[in-house]
Coordinates of C-alpha atoms in Angstrom, one line a residue:
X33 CA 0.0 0.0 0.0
X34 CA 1.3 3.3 -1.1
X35 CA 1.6 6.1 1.4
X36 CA 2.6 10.0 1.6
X37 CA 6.8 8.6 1.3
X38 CA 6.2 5.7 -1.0
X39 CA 7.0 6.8 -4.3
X40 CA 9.8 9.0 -5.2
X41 CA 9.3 12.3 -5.9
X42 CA 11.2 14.5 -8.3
X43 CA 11.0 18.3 -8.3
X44 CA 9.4 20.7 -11.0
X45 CA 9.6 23.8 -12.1
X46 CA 6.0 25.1 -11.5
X47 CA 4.2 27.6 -9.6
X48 CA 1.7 25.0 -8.4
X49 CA 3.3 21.9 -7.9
X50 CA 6.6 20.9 -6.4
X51 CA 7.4 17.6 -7.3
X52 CA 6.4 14.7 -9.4
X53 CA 6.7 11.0 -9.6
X54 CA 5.0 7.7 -10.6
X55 CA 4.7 4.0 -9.7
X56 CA 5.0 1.8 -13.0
X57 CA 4.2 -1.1 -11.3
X58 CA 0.5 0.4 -9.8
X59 CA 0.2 3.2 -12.6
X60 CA 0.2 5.5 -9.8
X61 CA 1.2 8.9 -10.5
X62 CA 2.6 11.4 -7.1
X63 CA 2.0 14.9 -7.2
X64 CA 2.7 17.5 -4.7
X65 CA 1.3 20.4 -4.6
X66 CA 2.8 24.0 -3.2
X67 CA 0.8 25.6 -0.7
X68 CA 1.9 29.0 0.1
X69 CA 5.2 28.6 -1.4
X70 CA 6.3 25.4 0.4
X71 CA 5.9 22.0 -0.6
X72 CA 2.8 20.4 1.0
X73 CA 0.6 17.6 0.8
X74 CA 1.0 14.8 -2.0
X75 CA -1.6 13.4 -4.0
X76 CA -2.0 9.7 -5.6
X77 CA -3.4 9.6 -8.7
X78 CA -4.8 5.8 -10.1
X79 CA -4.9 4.2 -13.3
X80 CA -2.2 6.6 -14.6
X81 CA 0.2 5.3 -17.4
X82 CA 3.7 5.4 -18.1
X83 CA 2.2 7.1 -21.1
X84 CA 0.5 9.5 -19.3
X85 CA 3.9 10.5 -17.2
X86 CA 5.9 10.3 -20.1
X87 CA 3.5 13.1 -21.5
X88 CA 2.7 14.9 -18.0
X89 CA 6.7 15.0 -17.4
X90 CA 7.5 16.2 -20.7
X91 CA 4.9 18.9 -21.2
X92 CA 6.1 22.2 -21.5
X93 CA 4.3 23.8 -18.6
X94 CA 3.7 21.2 -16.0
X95 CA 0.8 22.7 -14.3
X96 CA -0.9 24.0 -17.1
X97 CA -0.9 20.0 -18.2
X98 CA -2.5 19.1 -15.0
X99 CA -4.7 22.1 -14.9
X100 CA -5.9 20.8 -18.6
X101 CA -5.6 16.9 -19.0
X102 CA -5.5 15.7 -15.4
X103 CA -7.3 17.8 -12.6
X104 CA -10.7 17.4 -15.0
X105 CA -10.2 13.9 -15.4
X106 CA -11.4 12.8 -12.2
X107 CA -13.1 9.7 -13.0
X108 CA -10.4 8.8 -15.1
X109 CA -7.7 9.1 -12.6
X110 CA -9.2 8.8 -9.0
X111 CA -7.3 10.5 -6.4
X112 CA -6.6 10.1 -2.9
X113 CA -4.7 13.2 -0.5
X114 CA -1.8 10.7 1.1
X115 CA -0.8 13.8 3.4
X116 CA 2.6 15.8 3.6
X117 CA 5.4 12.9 3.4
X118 CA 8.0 12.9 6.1
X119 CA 11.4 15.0 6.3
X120 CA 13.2 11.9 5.3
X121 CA 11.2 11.5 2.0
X122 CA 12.0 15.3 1.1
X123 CA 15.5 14.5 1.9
X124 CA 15.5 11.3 -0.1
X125 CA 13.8 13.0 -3.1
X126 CA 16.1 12.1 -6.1
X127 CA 18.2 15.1 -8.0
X128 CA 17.6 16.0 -11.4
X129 CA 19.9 13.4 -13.5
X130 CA 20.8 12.8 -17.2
X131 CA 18.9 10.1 -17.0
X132 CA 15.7 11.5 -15.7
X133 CA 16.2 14.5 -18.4
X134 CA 16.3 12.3 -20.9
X135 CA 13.3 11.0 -19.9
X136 CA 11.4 13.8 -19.6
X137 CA 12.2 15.3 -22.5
X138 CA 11.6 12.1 -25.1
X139 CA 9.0 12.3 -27.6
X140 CA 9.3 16.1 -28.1
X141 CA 7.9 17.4 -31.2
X142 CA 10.9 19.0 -33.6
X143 CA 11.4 22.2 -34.1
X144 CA 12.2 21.7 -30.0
X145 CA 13.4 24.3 -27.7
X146 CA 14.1 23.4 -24.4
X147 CA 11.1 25.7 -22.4
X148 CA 12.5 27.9 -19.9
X149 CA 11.4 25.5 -16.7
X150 CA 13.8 23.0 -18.0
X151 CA 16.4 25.1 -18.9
X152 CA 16.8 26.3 -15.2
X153 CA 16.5 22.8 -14.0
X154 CA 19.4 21.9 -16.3
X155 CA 21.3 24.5 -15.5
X156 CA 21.1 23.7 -11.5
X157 CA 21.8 20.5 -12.0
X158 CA 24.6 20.6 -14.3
X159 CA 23.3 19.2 -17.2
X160 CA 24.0 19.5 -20.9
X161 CA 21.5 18.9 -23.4
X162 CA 22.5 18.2 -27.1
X163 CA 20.4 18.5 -30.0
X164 CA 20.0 19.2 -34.3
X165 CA 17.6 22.0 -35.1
X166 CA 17.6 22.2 -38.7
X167 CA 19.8 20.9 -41.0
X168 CA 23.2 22.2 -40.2
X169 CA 22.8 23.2 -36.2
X170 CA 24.3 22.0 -33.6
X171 CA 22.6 22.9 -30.3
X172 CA 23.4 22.9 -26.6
X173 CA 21.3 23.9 -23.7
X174 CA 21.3 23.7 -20.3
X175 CA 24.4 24.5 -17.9
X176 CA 26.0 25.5 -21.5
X177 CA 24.3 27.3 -24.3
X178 CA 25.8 27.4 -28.0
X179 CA 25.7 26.6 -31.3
X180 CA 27.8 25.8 -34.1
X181 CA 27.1 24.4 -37.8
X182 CA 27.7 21.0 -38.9
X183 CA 27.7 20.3 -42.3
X184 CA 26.9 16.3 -42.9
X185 CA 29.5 15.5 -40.4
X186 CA 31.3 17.1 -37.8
X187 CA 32.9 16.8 -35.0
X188 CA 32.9 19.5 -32.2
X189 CA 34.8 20.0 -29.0
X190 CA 33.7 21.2 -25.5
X191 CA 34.8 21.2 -21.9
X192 CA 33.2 23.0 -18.7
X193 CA 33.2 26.2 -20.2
X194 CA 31.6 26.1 -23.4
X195 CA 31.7 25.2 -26.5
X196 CA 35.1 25.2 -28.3
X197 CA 35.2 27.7 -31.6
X198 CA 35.9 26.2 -35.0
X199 CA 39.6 26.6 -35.2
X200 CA 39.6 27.9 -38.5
X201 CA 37.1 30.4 -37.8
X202 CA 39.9 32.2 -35.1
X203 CA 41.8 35.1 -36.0
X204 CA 42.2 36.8 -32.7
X205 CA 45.9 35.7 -31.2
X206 CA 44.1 35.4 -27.8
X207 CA 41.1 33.7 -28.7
X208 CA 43.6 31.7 -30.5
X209 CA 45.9 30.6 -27.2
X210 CA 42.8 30.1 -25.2
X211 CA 41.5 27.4 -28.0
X212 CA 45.0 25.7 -27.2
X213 CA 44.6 25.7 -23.9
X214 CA 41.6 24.2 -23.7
X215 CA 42.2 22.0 -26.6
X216 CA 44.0 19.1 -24.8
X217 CA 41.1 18.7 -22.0
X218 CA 38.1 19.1 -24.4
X219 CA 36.1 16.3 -25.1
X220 CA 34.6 15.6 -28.4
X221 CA 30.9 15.3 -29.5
X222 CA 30.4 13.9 -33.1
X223 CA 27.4 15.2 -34.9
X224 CA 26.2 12.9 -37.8
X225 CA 23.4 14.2 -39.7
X226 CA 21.7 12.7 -43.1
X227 CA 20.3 9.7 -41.7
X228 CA 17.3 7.9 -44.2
X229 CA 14.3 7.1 -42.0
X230 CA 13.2 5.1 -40.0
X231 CA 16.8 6.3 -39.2
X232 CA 17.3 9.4 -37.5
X233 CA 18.4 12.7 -39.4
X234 CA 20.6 13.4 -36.5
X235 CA 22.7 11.2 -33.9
X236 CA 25.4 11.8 -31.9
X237 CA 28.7 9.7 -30.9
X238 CA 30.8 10.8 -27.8
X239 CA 32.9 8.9 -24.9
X240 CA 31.2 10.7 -22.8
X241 CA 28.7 9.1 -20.3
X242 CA 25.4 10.5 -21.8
X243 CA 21.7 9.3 -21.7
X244 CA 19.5 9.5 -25.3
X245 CA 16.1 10.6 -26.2
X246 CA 14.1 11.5 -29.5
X247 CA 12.7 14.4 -31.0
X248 CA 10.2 13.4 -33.4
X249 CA 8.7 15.0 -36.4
X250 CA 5.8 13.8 -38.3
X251 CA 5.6 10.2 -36.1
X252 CA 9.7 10.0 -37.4
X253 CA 12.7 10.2 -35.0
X254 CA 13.8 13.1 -36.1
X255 CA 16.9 13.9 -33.3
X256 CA 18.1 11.1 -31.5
X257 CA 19.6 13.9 -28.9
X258 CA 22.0 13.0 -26.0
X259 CA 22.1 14.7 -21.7
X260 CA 25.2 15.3 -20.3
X261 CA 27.4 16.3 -17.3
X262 CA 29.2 19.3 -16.6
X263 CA 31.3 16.7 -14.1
X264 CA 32.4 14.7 -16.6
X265 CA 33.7 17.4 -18.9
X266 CA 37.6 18.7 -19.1
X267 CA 38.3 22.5 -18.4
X268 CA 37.2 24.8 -15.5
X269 CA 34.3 26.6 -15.7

């Protein structure tokens, strides 16, 4: 039997709610709410998929999803008030991972841009995520934001403090011994793009720990776009 510290909760963006989780195995979904700015009492919500996360993680605004598809649906998703969980639940409330990014951001719909809720909760948590928009762009968000153009294939380099220019595009002699420097510690992200479907039109290779997830277009994988760590790159920030 579930109670108010059973599932694991993971925290939101939101204005409403403060944290989120679900229970595969009982299609239980975990929500707690915010009441006066501080987390407060969680709420079990039945018969609710790993679809219906997927898609209630994911959205763009998580309360306006509940506001639309799940507070309404009462008879589809009964609910039960399991109370304010115990200081050793909050404490034990997983951080944002690669892994859970990943998660919550499969399925988008190209052309994707990471919303501003996620963005911050990248950013906090050191985070990296690596995408195609278009046919030639590279994209990073998160804890680092930049683009470069890949033609077809390309390879490009990056450490804790950024992306690393093209080196042929330097002419500045002190951009020029800063590329050097960082050079040696950089770790390298290969962008292949022109993939025939059910292929991908973009994939990425690194040696970098990473966790995947799709963008799709049109029912296609579109993006087959990687999460990573600021821990595991070379160079200070």
């Amino acid at each position: 039997m579930h109670t108010a510290n059973s599932i694991p909760l993971m925290k939101v963006a939101s204005s409403k709610i403060a944290a989120i989780g679900h229970d595969a195995a009982t299609n239980t979904l975990a929500v707690q709410f915010l009441s006066k700015g501080q987390p407060g009492n969680v709420y079990h919500y039945s018969e609710f998929s790993s679809a219906d996360y997927d898609a209630f993680s994911g959205a763009e605004s998580i309360g306006k999803h509940f506001i639309a598809h799940i507070q309404p649906a009462k008879d589809k998703y009964p609910y039960v008030n399991m109370g304010v969980p115990s200081a050793a639940q909050v404490a034990a409330t997983p951080a944002l991972t690669k892994e859970l990014l990943a998660v919550a951001l499969h399925g988008r719909e190209y052309p994707f841009l990471l919303p501003p809720e996620e963005q911050a909760l990248a950013t906090a948590a050191g985070l990296v995520v690596i995408y195609g928009n278009s046919d030639d762009s590279f994209e990073a968000r998160g804890a680092i934001i930049g683009q470069q153009y890949v033609y077809g294939h390309g390879a490009i380099l990056i450490d804790g403090k950024g992306l690393l220019p093209v080196r042929d595009n330097i002419d500045d002699d002190a951009e020029l011994r800063d590329f050097f420097t960082r050079e040696p510690l950089a770790k390298k992200v290969r962008a292949i793009f022109g993939g025939v479907a059910p292929e991908p039109s973009w994939t990425y290779t690194t040696s970098l720990p990473h966790a995947t997830f799709d963008i799709m277009e049109d029912g296609i994988v579109y993006c087959r776009g990687i999460v990573i760590s600021m821990a595991d790159l070379g160079g200070a920030a």
